[in-house]
Coordinates of C-alpha atoms in Angstrom, one line a residue:
M1 CA 54.9 33.6 8.7
S2 CA 52.5 33.5 5.7
R3 CA 51.2 30.2 4.3
A4 CA 53.2 30.7 1.1
R5 CA 56.5 31.2 3.1
C6 CA 55.7 28.2 5.3
H7 CA 55.1 26.1 2.2
L8 CA 58.4 27.1 0.7
R9 CA 60.4 26.4 3.8
A10 CA 58.8 23.0 4.4
A11 CA 58.1 21.6 1.0
L12 CA 59.9 23.2 -2.0
F13 CA 62.1 20.6 -3.7
L14 CA 61.0 20.7 -7.3
A15 CA 58.3 22.8 -8.9
A16 CA 57.1 22.7 -12.4
V17 CA 54.8 24.9 -14.3
S18 CA 52.2 24.1 -16.8
P19 CA 51.5 26.3 -19.9
R20 CA 49.0 28.1 -17.8
G21 CA 51.5 28.8 -15.0
A22 CA 50.2 26.4 -12.2
T23 CA 53.1 25.4 -9.9
T24 CA 53.5 22.2 -8.0
G25 CA 55.9 21.5 -5.1
V26 CA 57.2 17.9 -4.6
A27 CA 59.0 16.3 -1.7
A28 CA 60.4 18.0 1.4
R29 CA 63.4 20.2 1.8
R30 CA 65.2 21.3 5.0
G31 CA 65.7 24.9 6.0
L32 CA 69.3 26.2 5.6
S33 CA 70.8 29.2 7.2
A34 CA 73.4 29.7 4.5
W35 CA 74.2 28.3 1.1
P36 CA 76.9 28.4 -1.6
A37 CA 76.9 31.5 -3.7
P38 CA 79.9 33.6 -4.7
R39 CA 79.8 37.0 -3.1
E40 CA 78.4 40.1 -4.8
P41 CA 81.4 42.4 -5.4
G42 CA 81.7 45.6 -3.5
M43 CA 78.6 45.2 -1.4
E44 CA 80.2 46.2 1.8
Y45 CA 81.2 49.7 0.8
Q46 CA 77.7 50.9 1.6
V47 CA 77.8 49.6 5.2
S48 CA 79.9 50.2 8.3
S49 CA 80.0 46.6 9.4
S50 CA 77.7 43.7 10.1
P51 CA 77.0 42.8 13.7
A52 CA 79.1 39.7 13.3
A53 CA 82.0 41.8 12.1
G54 CA 82.2 43.8 15.3
C55 CA 82.5 43.1 19.0
A56 CA 80.8 39.7 18.6
M57 CA 84.0 38.3 17.2
T58 CA 85.9 37.3 20.3
R59 CA 87.1 33.8 19.6
E60 CA 90.7 33.0 18.9
P61 CA 91.1 32.4 15.2
G62 CA 92.5 29.1 13.9
L63 CA 95.4 28.8 11.5
S64 CA 94.0 26.6 8.7
H65 CA 92.8 27.8 5.3
L66 CA 89.3 26.5 5.9
D67 CA 89.2 28.4 9.2
A68 CA 90.4 31.5 7.4
V69 CA 87.6 31.3 4.8
R70 CA 85.0 30.6 7.5
T71 CA 86.2 33.5 9.5
L72 CA 86.1 35.7 6.4
N73 CA 82.5 34.7 5.9
T74 CA 81.6 36.2 9.3
L75 CA 82.4 39.6 7.8
Q76 CA 79.4 39.2 5.4
T77 CA 76.5 41.4 6.2
N78 CA 73.5 39.4 7.2
A79 CA 70.3 39.8 5.2
N80 CA 68.2 41.7 7.8
Y81 CA 71.0 44.1 8.7
L82 CA 71.7 44.7 5.0
E83 CA 68.1 45.7 4.4
Q84 CA 68.2 48.1 7.4
V85 CA 71.4 49.8 6.1
K86 CA 70.0 50.2 2.6
R87 CA 67.1 52.2 4.2
Q88 CA 69.4 54.3 6.4
R89 CA 72.4 54.7 4.1
G90 CA 74.4 57.8 5.0
D91 CA 77.1 59.9 3.3
P92 CA 79.0 57.6 0.9
Q93 CA 82.1 59.7 1.3
T94 CA 82.5 58.4 4.8
Q95 CA 82.9 55.0 3.4
L96 CA 86.1 55.9 1.7
E97 CA 87.3 57.6 4.9
A98 CA 86.6 54.5 6.8
M99 CA 88.5 52.4 4.3
E100 CA 91.5 54.7 4.7
L101 CA 91.3 54.2 8.5
Y102 CA 91.2 50.4 8.0
L103 CA 94.2 50.7 5.7
A104 CA 96.1 52.6 8.4
R105 CA 95.1 50.1 11.1
S106 CA 96.4 47.3 8.9
G107 CA 99.9 49.0 8.8
L108 CA 99.7 50.8 5.5
Q109 CA 99.3 54.3 4.3
V110 CA 97.5 55.4 1.1
E111 CA 100.9 56.5 -0.2
D112 CA 102.2 52.9 0.0
L113 CA 99.8 51.9 -2.7
D114 CA 101.6 54.1 -5.2
Q115 CA 104.3 51.4 -5.3
L116 CA 101.9 49.0 -6.9
N117 CA 101.8 50.8 -10.3
I118 CA 98.1 50.3 -10.5
I119 CA 95.8 50.0 -13.5
H120 CA 92.3 50.9 -12.2
I121 CA 89.3 49.6 -14.2
T122 CA 85.6 50.2 -13.9
G123 CA 82.5 49.8 -16.1
T124 CA 79.2 48.0 -16.2
K125 CA 79.9 45.4 -18.9
G126 CA 83.2 43.8 -19.6
K127 CA 85.4 45.3 -16.9
G128 CA 86.5 41.9 -15.7
S129 CA 87.3 40.7 -19.2
T130 CA 89.2 44.0 -19.9
C131 CA 91.2 43.4 -16.7
A132 CA 91.9 39.8 -17.8
F133 CA 93.1 41.0 -21.3
T134 CA 95.2 43.7 -19.8
E135 CA 96.9 41.5 -17.2
R136 CA 97.7 38.8 -19.8
I137 CA 99.2 41.3 -22.2
L138 CA 101.5 42.8 -19.6
R139 CA 102.5 39.3 -18.2
N140 CA 103.7 38.5 -21.7
Y141 CA 106.3 41.3 -21.3
G142 CA 107.9 39.4 -18.5
L143 CA 106.3 41.5 -15.8
K144 CA 105.1 40.1 -12.4
T145 CA 101.4 40.9 -12.3
G146 CA 98.9 41.2 -9.5
F147 CA 95.2 41.0 -10.3
F148 CA 92.3 41.8 -8.0
S149 CA 88.8 41.0 -9.2
S150 CA 85.3 40.1 -8.0
P151 CA 83.2 38.0 -7.5
H152 CA 84.9 34.7 -7.3
L153 CA 83.4 31.7 -9.1
V154 CA 84.5 28.7 -7.1
Q155 CA 87.1 29.7 -4.5
V156 CA 87.7 33.0 -2.8
R157 CA 91.4 32.8 -3.6
E158 CA 90.5 33.6 -7.3
R159 CA 90.0 37.2 -6.3
I160 CA 93.7 37.7 -5.6
R161 CA 96.0 36.5 -8.4
I162 CA 99.8 36.6 -9.0
N163 CA 100.9 36.1 -12.6
G164 CA 97.3 35.0 -13.5
Q165 CA 97.0 32.3 -10.9
P166 CA 95.0 32.4 -7.7
I167 CA 97.2 32.7 -4.7
S168 CA 97.9 29.4 -3.0
P169 CA 95.9 28.3 0.1
E170 CA 99.0 28.7 2.1
L171 CA 99.6 32.3 1.0
F172 CA 96.0 33.1 1.4
T173 CA 96.0 31.7 5.0
K174 CA 99.2 33.5 5.9
H175 CA 98.0 36.9 4.7
F176 CA 94.5 36.5 6.0
W177 CA 95.5 35.8 9.6
H178 CA 98.2 38.5 9.5
L179 CA 95.7 41.1 8.5
Y180 CA 92.9 39.8 10.7
N181 CA 95.0 39.8 13.8
R182 CA 96.5 43.2 13.0
L183 CA 93.0 44.7 12.8
E184 CA 91.9 42.9 16.0
E185 CA 95.0 44.4 17.8
T186 CA 94.3 47.9 16.6
K187 CA 90.6 48.2 17.4
G188 CA 89.6 51.0 19.7
D189 CA 88.4 50.2 23.2
S190 CA 85.1 52.2 22.7
S191 CA 84.4 50.9 19.2
C192 CA 82.4 47.8 18.4
V193 CA 83.4 47.9 14.7
S194 CA 86.7 46.1 14.7
M195 CA 86.6 44.6 11.2
P196 CA 85.8 45.8 7.7
G197 CA 83.1 44.1 5.7
Y198 CA 83.9 41.1 3.4
F199 CA 84.8 43.0 0.2
R200 CA 86.7 45.7 2.1
F201 CA 88.7 43.1 3.9
L202 CA 89.7 41.3 0.7
T203 CA 90.6 44.6 -0.9
L204 CA 92.9 45.4 2.0
M205 CA 94.3 41.9 1.8
A206 CA 95.0 42.2 -1.9
F207 CA 97.1 45.4 -1.3
H208 CA 99.1 43.6 1.4
V209 CA 99.7 40.5 -0.8
F210 CA 100.8 42.6 -3.9
L211 CA 103.2 44.6 -1.8
Q212 CA 104.7 41.6 0.0
E213 CA 105.0 39.7 -3.3
K214 CA 106.6 42.7 -4.9
V215 CA 104.5 42.7 -8.1
D216 CA 105.6 45.0 -10.9
L217 CA 102.0 46.1 -11.4
A218 CA 98.5 45.5 -10.1
V219 CA 95.3 45.4 -12.1
M220 CA 92.5 46.5 -9.8
E221 CA 88.9 45.9 -10.8
V222 CA 86.3 48.2 -9.2
G223 CA 83.6 46.3 -7.1
I224 CA 80.6 48.5 -7.7
G225 CA 80.5 52.0 -9.2
G226 CA 83.8 53.8 -8.8
A227 CA 83.5 57.1 -6.9
Y228 CA 82.8 55.5 -3.5
D229 CA 84.0 52.0 -4.1
C230 CA 86.6 50.9 -1.6
T231 CA 89.2 50.4 -4.2
N232 CA 89.1 54.1 -4.9
I233 CA 91.4 55.0 -2.0
I234 CA 94.1 54.5 -4.7
R235 CA 95.4 58.1 -5.3
K236 CA 98.0 57.6 -8.0
P237 CA 97.2 54.9 -10.5
V238 CA 99.3 54.7 -13.6
V239 CA 96.3 54.6 -15.9
C240 CA 92.5 54.2 -15.6
G241 CA 89.9 52.6 -17.8
V242 CA 86.1 52.6 -18.2
S243 CA 84.5 49.7 -20.1
S244 CA 81.0 49.8 -21.6
L245 CA 78.3 51.4 -19.4
G246 CA 74.8 50.1 -18.8
I247 CA 72.1 49.9 -16.2
D248 CA 73.0 47.9 -13.1
H249 CA 73.0 48.3 -9.3
T250 CA 70.5 51.2 -9.7
G251 CA 69.8 51.2 -5.9
L252 CA 73.4 52.3 -5.3
L253 CA 74.4 54.1 -8.5
G254 CA 71.3 55.7 -9.8
E255 CA 68.6 54.8 -12.3
T256 CA 70.0 56.6 -15.4
M257 CA 73.2 55.9 -17.4
E258 CA 74.2 59.5 -16.8
K259 CA 74.1 59.0 -13.0
I260 CA 76.0 55.7 -13.4
A261 CA 78.6 57.4 -15.6
W262 CA 79.1 60.0 -12.9
Q263 CA 79.9 57.2 -10.4
K264 CA 82.2 55.4 -12.8
G265 CA 84.1 58.6 -13.6
G266 CA 84.9 58.9 -9.9
I267 CA 88.0 56.9 -10.4
F268 CA 89.6 59.5 -12.6
K269 CA 92.7 61.3 -11.1
C270 CA 94.4 64.5 -11.9
G271 CA 97.0 64.1 -14.6
V272 CA 96.5 60.3 -14.9
P273 CA 95.5 59.2 -18.4
A274 CA 92.2 57.4 -18.7
F275 CA 90.6 55.6 -21.6
T276 CA 87.0 54.6 -22.4
V277 CA 85.2 52.8 -25.3
L278 CA 82.4 54.2 -27.4
Q279 CA 79.4 55.1 -25.1
P280 CA 76.0 56.7 -25.7
D281 CA 76.3 60.5 -26.0
G282 CA 74.8 61.4 -22.6
P283 CA 77.1 59.1 -20.5
L284 CA 80.1 60.0 -22.6
A285 CA 79.5 63.7 -22.0
V286 CA 79.4 63.0 -18.2
L287 CA 82.7 61.1 -18.4
R288 CA 84.2 63.9 -20.4
D289 CA 83.0 66.6 -17.9
R290 CA 84.2 64.5 -14.9
A291 CA 87.6 64.2 -16.5
Q292 CA 87.8 67.9 -17.4
Q293 CA 86.9 69.0 -13.8
I294 CA 90.0 67.4 -12.4
S295 CA 92.4 67.8 -15.4
C296 CA 92.3 64.1 -16.2
P297 CA 93.3 63.4 -19.9
L298 CA 90.5 61.1 -21.2
Y299 CA 90.8 59.3 -24.5
L300 CA 88.3 57.4 -26.7
C301 CA 89.6 54.0 -27.9
P302 CA 89.5 53.4 -31.6
P303 CA 87.8 50.1 -32.7
L304 CA 89.9 47.0 -32.8
E305 CA 89.7 47.0 -36.6
A306 CA 91.7 50.2 -36.7
L307 CA 94.6 48.5 -34.9
E308 CA 94.4 45.4 -37.2
E309 CA 94.8 47.4 -40.4
G310 CA 98.0 46.7 -42.1
G311 CA 98.8 43.8 -39.8
P312 CA 97.6 40.3 -39.0
P313 CA 94.0 39.8 -37.6
L314 CA 93.9 39.7 -33.9
T315 CA 92.6 36.5 -32.3
L316 CA 90.9 36.8 -28.9
G317 CA 90.9 34.1 -26.2
L318 CA 87.4 35.1 -25.2
E319 CA 84.5 34.5 -27.5
G320 CA 81.8 36.9 -28.5
E321 CA 81.8 40.1 -30.7
H322 CA 81.4 42.3 -27.6
Q323 CA 84.9 41.2 -26.5
Q324 CA 86.4 43.3 -29.3
S325 CA 85.6 46.5 -27.3
N326 CA 87.1 45.1 -24.2
A327 CA 90.3 44.0 -26.1
A328 CA 90.6 47.5 -27.7
L329 CA 90.4 49.1 -24.2
A330 CA 92.9 46.6 -22.8
L331 CA 95.4 47.3 -25.6
Q332 CA 95.3 51.0 -24.8
L333 CA 95.7 50.5 -21.1
A334 CA 98.6 48.1 -21.5
R335 CA 100.4 50.4 -24.0
C336 CA 99.9 53.5 -21.8
W337 CA 101.2 51.6 -18.8
L338 CA 104.3 50.5 -20.7
Q339 CA 104.9 54.0 -22.1
R340 CA 104.6 55.7 -18.7
K341 CA 107.0 53.1 -17.2
D342 CA 109.5 53.7 -20.1
H343 CA 109.3 50.2 -21.5
Q344 CA 110.4 49.5 -25.1
G345 CA 108.4 47.7 -27.7
I346 CA 105.0 49.3 -27.2
G347 CA 103.8 49.2 -30.8
E348 CA 104.5 51.5 -33.8
L349 CA 102.1 54.4 -34.2
K350 CA 99.9 54.6 -37.3
V351 CA 98.4 57.7 -38.8
S352 CA 96.0 59.3 -36.3
R353 CA 92.3 59.7 -37.0
P354 CA 90.1 62.6 -36.0
S355 CA 88.1 62.2 -32.8
L356 CA 84.6 60.7 -33.0
L357 CA 81.8 63.3 -32.6
G358 CA 84.4 65.8 -31.3
Q359 CA 83.6 64.8 -27.7
L360 CA 87.0 63.2 -26.9
P361 CA 90.4 62.9 -28.5
L362 CA 91.1 59.6 -30.0
A363 CA 93.6 57.3 -28.4
P364 CA 96.7 56.3 -30.5
V365 CA 96.2 53.9 -33.4
F366 CA 99.2 51.6 -33.3
Q367 CA 100.4 48.2 -34.5
P368 CA 100.0 45.7 -31.6
T369 CA 103.3 44.0 -30.8
S370 CA 103.7 40.2 -30.8
H371 CA 103.5 40.3 -27.0
M372 CA 100.1 42.1 -27.2
Q373 CA 98.8 39.7 -29.9
H374 CA 99.7 36.6 -28.0
G375 CA 98.3 38.1 -24.8
L376 CA 94.9 38.7 -26.4
R377 CA 95.0 35.2 -27.9
D378 CA 95.9 33.5 -24.6
T379 CA 93.5 35.3 -22.3
E380 CA 91.3 33.1 -20.2
W381 CA 88.4 34.3 -18.1
L382 CA 86.1 31.6 -16.7
G383 CA 82.4 32.0 -16.8
R384 CA 82.3 34.5 -19.6
T385 CA 81.4 33.2 -23.0
Q386 CA 82.9 29.9 -22.0
L387 CA 82.2 26.5 -23.7
L388 CA 82.5 23.1 -22.2
R389 CA 81.9 20.1 -24.6
R390 CA 81.2 16.9 -22.8
G391 CA 79.9 14.0 -25.0
P392 CA 76.4 14.9 -26.2
L393 CA 76.3 17.9 -23.9
T394 CA 77.6 21.4 -24.7
W395 CA 77.6 23.8 -21.7
Y396 CA 77.5 27.5 -22.6
L397 CA 78.5 29.6 -19.6
D398 CA 78.1 33.3 -19.4
G399 CA 77.4 35.4 -16.3
A400 CA 75.5 38.1 -18.2
H401 CA 73.2 40.0 -15.7
T402 CA 72.4 43.3 -17.4
T403 CA 70.2 43.9 -20.5
G404 CA 73.3 44.9 -22.5
S405 CA 75.4 41.9 -21.5
M406 CA 72.4 39.6 -22.0
Q407 CA 71.9 40.9 -25.6
A408 CA 75.6 40.1 -26.2
C409 CA 75.2 36.6 -24.6
V410 CA 72.2 35.8 -26.8
R411 CA 74.1 36.8 -29.9
W412 CA 77.1 34.7 -28.9
F413 CA 75.0 31.7 -28.0
R414 CA 73.0 31.8 -31.3
Q415 CA 76.2 32.3 -33.3
A416 CA 77.9 29.4 -31.5
L417 CA 74.8 27.1 -32.3
H418 CA 75.0 28.2 -35.9
R419 CA 78.6 27.3 -36.2
R420 CA 77.9 23.8 -34.7
E421 CA 75.1 23.0 -37.1
R422 CA 76.0 20.1 -39.4
P423 CA 74.0 19.6 -42.6
G424 CA 72.4 16.2 -42.8
S425 CA 73.1 15.3 -39.1
S426 CA 70.6 12.9 -37.6
G427 CA 69.1 12.8 -34.2
S428 CA 67.3 15.3 -32.1
E429 CA 68.8 18.4 -30.4
V430 CA 67.5 19.8 -27.2
R431 CA 68.1 23.4 -25.9
V432 CA 68.0 24.0 -22.2
L433 CA 68.2 27.3 -20.3
L434 CA 69.5 27.3 -16.7
F435 CA 68.8 30.7 -15.2
N436 CA 68.9 32.7 -12.0
S437 CA 69.0 36.4 -11.3
T438 CA 69.8 38.2 -8.0
G439 CA 69.7 41.6 -6.4
D440 CA 67.6 44.4 -7.9
R441 CA 67.9 43.2 -11.5
D442 CA 64.9 43.0 -13.7
S443 CA 64.7 39.3 -14.4
A444 CA 61.6 39.7 -16.6
A445 CA 63.6 41.9 -19.0
L446 CA 66.5 39.5 -19.0
L447 CA 64.2 36.5 -19.7
K448 CA 62.5 38.4 -22.5
L449 CA 65.8 38.8 -24.3
L450 CA 66.3 35.1 -24.1
Q451 CA 63.1 34.2 -25.9
P452 CA 64.5 34.0 -29.4
C453 CA 66.9 31.2 -28.4
Q454 CA 63.9 28.8 -28.7
F455 CA 64.7 26.7 -25.6
D456 CA 62.9 23.4 -25.1
Y457 CA 63.2 23.6 -21.4
A458 CA 63.8 26.5 -19.0
V459 CA 65.2 25.5 -15.6
F460 CA 65.5 27.8 -12.6
C461 CA 67.3 27.2 -9.3
P462 CA 68.9 29.3 -6.6
N463 CA 72.7 29.9 -6.4
L464 CA 72.9 26.9 -4.1
T465 CA 75.4 24.4 -5.3
E466 CA 74.4 21.5 -3.0
M467 CA 71.6 21.0 -0.5
S468 CA 74.1 20.9 2.2
S469 CA 76.6 23.8 2.8
V470 CA 79.3 21.4 4.2
D471 CA 82.6 21.8 2.4
N472 CA 81.3 24.9 0.6
A473 CA 82.8 27.6 2.8
D474 CA 84.2 29.5 -0.2
Q475 CA 80.6 30.0 -1.5
Q476 CA 78.6 30.6 1.6
N477 CA 76.3 33.7 1.4
F478 CA 74.5 35.2 4.4
T479 CA 73.2 38.3 2.6
V480 CA 69.9 36.8 1.6
T481 CA 67.5 34.4 3.2
L482 CA 66.4 31.0 1.9
D483 CA 62.8 32.1 1.5
Q484 CA 64.0 35.1 -0.7
V485 CA 65.9 33.0 -3.1
L486 CA 63.3 30.3 -3.5
L487 CA 60.5 32.9 -4.0
R488 CA 62.7 34.6 -6.6
C489 CA 63.1 31.4 -8.6
L490 CA 59.3 30.9 -8.7
T491 CA 59.0 34.5 -9.8
H492 CA 61.4 33.8 -12.7
Q493 CA 59.3 30.8 -13.6
Q494 CA 56.1 32.9 -13.7
H495 CA 57.8 35.6 -15.8
W496 CA 58.9 32.9 -18.3
S497 CA 55.4 31.4 -18.5
H498 CA 53.8 34.8 -19.1
L499 CA 56.4 35.6 -21.8
R500 CA 55.6 32.3 -23.6
E501 CA 51.9 33.1 -23.5
E502 CA 52.5 36.6 -24.9
Q503 CA 54.5 35.1 -27.8
A504 CA 51.4 33.1 -28.8
S505 CA 49.8 36.4 -29.8
P506 CA 51.0 37.5 -33.2
D507 CA 50.3 41.2 -32.7
L508 CA 52.9 41.3 -29.9
W509 CA 55.8 40.3 -32.2
S510 CA 58.1 43.2 -32.7
T511 CA 61.8 43.9 -32.6
P512 CA 63.0 44.2 -29.0
S513 CA 64.0 47.7 -27.8
P514 CA 67.7 48.2 -27.3
E515 CA 69.1 49.3 -24.0
P516 CA 69.1 53.1 -24.0
G517 CA 72.0 54.1 -26.1
G518 CA 73.1 50.5 -26.5
P519 CA 74.7 49.0 -29.7
T520 CA 71.9 48.0 -32.1
S521 CA 74.3 45.4 -33.6
L522 CA 73.5 43.2 -30.6
L523 CA 69.7 43.1 -31.1
V524 CA 68.2 39.7 -31.7
V525 CA 65.6 38.9 -34.3
P526 CA 62.4 37.3 -33.0
H527 CA 61.4 33.8 -34.0
P528 CA 58.0 32.2 -34.1
P529 CA 56.6 31.1 -30.7
H530 CA 58.3 28.0 -29.4
S531 CA 56.7 25.8 -26.7
T532 CA 58.8 25.6 -23.6
S533 CA 58.3 23.6 -20.4
S534 CA 59.9 25.1 -17.2
L535 CA 61.1 23.5 -14.0
V536 CA 62.4 24.8 -10.6
F537 CA 64.9 22.9 -8.7
S538 CA 66.1 23.5 -5.1
C539 CA 69.8 23.5 -5.9
I540 CA 72.3 23.6 -8.8
S541 CA 73.3 19.9 -8.3
H542 CA 69.7 18.7 -8.8
A543 CA 69.3 20.9 -11.8
L544 CA 72.4 19.5 -13.5
Q545 CA 71.5 15.9 -12.6
W546 CA 68.2 16.4 -14.4
I547 CA 69.7 18.2 -17.4
S548 CA 72.6 15.8 -17.9
Q549 CA 70.8 12.6 -17.2
G550 CA 74.2 10.9 -16.4
R551 CA 75.5 11.7 -19.9
D552 CA 78.2 14.2 -18.8
P553 CA 81.4 12.0 -18.4
V554 CA 82.8 14.3 -15.7
F555 CA 79.6 15.2 -13.7
Q556 CA 78.7 11.8 -12.3
L557 CA 76.8 11.4 -9.1
P558 CA 75.9 8.1 -7.5
S559 CA 72.1 8.4 -7.9
P560 CA 69.5 11.1 -8.3
P561 CA 67.6 12.2 -5.2
R562 CA 64.2 10.6 -4.7
G563 CA 61.5 12.7 -6.2
L564 CA 63.7 14.3 -8.9
L565 CA 61.4 13.0 -11.6
A566 CA 58.2 13.1 -9.7
H567 CA 56.6 15.8 -11.8
P568 CA 55.3 14.8 -15.3
V569 CA 57.4 17.6 -17.0
A570 CA 60.5 16.3 -15.3
S571 CA 59.8 12.6 -16.1
S572 CA 58.9 13.1 -19.7
G573 CA 61.8 15.5 -20.2
A574 CA 64.2 13.0 -18.8
I575 CA 63.3 10.6 -21.6
I576 CA 63.9 13.2 -24.2
L577 CA 67.2 14.2 -22.7
Q578 CA 68.4 10.6 -22.5
E579 CA 67.6 10.0 -26.2
A580 CA 68.8 13.4 -27.6
A581 CA 71.8 13.4 -30.0
A582 CA 72.9 16.8 -28.7
I583 CA 72.0 18.9 -25.7
H584 CA 72.9 22.6 -25.6
V585 CA 72.7 24.2 -22.2
L586 CA 73.0 27.9 -21.7
V587 CA 73.8 28.9 -18.1
T588 CA 73.3 32.6 -17.6
G589 CA 71.7 35.4 -15.5
S590 CA 74.2 35.4 -12.6
L591 CA 78.0 34.9 -12.2
H592 CA 77.1 33.3 -8.9
L593 CA 75.0 30.6 -10.7
V594 CA 77.8 30.1 -13.3
G595 CA 80.3 29.7 -10.4
G596 CA 78.2 27.0 -8.8
V597 CA 77.9 25.2 -12.1
L598 CA 81.6 25.3 -12.7
K599 CA 82.3 24.0 -9.2
L600 CA 80.3 20.8 -10.2
L601 CA 81.4 20.5 -13.8
E602 CA 85.1 21.3 -13.2
P603 CA 86.1 19.6 -10.0
S604 CA 89.8 20.7 -10.5
L605 CA 88.8 24.3 -9.8
S606 CA 88.1 23.3 -6.2
Q607 CA 91.5 21.8 -5.6

């Protein structure tokens, strides 16, 4: 093991960087084999199984909810095995075939899924929000809804919802052991692969829950991509949707938006209506061609403003201008579902407009019904443009992790700050960034987009809620090592330091380049260089203790750990935070990080 890696494993507790980028480690930390972090969605579709998911699982399962979650965690792919599979990845089509075999072993056939009246949604940015809007609208019609999403923020039960609520611990436990035991009983004698991976298992479990609970419809969010995602064994959805496209998961989906669009368009089905929002020309053409090849009617959603004309303005439960695109898509998906299922009250049609650029026909322009209006207004989706106001602290939570979504996050954050400005108000205000980024994402590009927010402090930590993984089974993650996440945090810190140095040079100030084909309306305007100190903490809890300084009335811990203020930046910053009239904290870069923060700031989410 290298000297740097030994240093990390033995000594990293708190690191701080000077303006020149020198790092200092303080106090000791213990090595951990696993730590809390919500699972990356869809990761398992690229692998057959982890070693732990095969013949090594011989013990008799328990019956408690905690035992169920811990056993589910054994289906995660360990870090070393995952790296090996990435290098040796085979035909992705075999992954769908394997998923169908798992489905059959669980006691279902693909045809059984037709009963669920599925709305299948993919995209790079906003697919989860689109799902949330769609589910809430249809629930307002008195329909019993199922909703499968990923990743979870605090508890794994969040991924499978009935009527907008995570299934109960009792229902989760019942269905988990039923499916687990069924798969154990049907494994072949000569096969070591008895269990699907983590995400596959939960997808199978969602199908069983929704069928057993007799939902009227199921909103299914794709994990990663579309064509080879394990949710794509669905053969007859009622309607499909594609939210905004961008660059993400390039190791799996391709490095261009056109290649990513090809993957997303893989959920289209013959004769099944599909809707998408305005995309760059190249990816939009790919979606159009994919739809035409299989005779899928694909429509372009008109902007939300077109649906508001002649009626009351639409209020969205989710903040941020980018949510308008997601809401427009959700309205079309909900209306199409209602129309295909012969429901009444689906909205009066308005005069149709010509299609944009001639690439796709425009979806209907209609007057949203009161059910639709209230559904959009009442939608909640934690961890996305979410505000928590706690005394002098305001927490801004957004799991943005692509360049496009980060541009939208920055715009939302700055607009929210502007709305809260009070002329003549006294007292200092402090802006703090809490950031982490995972996977193959370009953290330097994300951090560059955050520069105009003029943070006083930038704080980095791994997606580790507490130093101990006890009582955090819902958030354990075995897919990366401790060394990897700590080194990554130090890399984030170095990127931030270099960006601050670059900003000191006036000839480097220019308007940021937009994401290829992205909306120019989300670009941020640079501000003069602003001095920022940065810190690295070993877990989310320590980071929040330093940021809040005991001033958050909900997040109260007995005493800070020894050494928390050992570095001069931490000790001097603590005084500033204690005396500030207002503290604005943006938590972003990873939904996993946001989930860990919510677990600590909102204890009720763990109940």
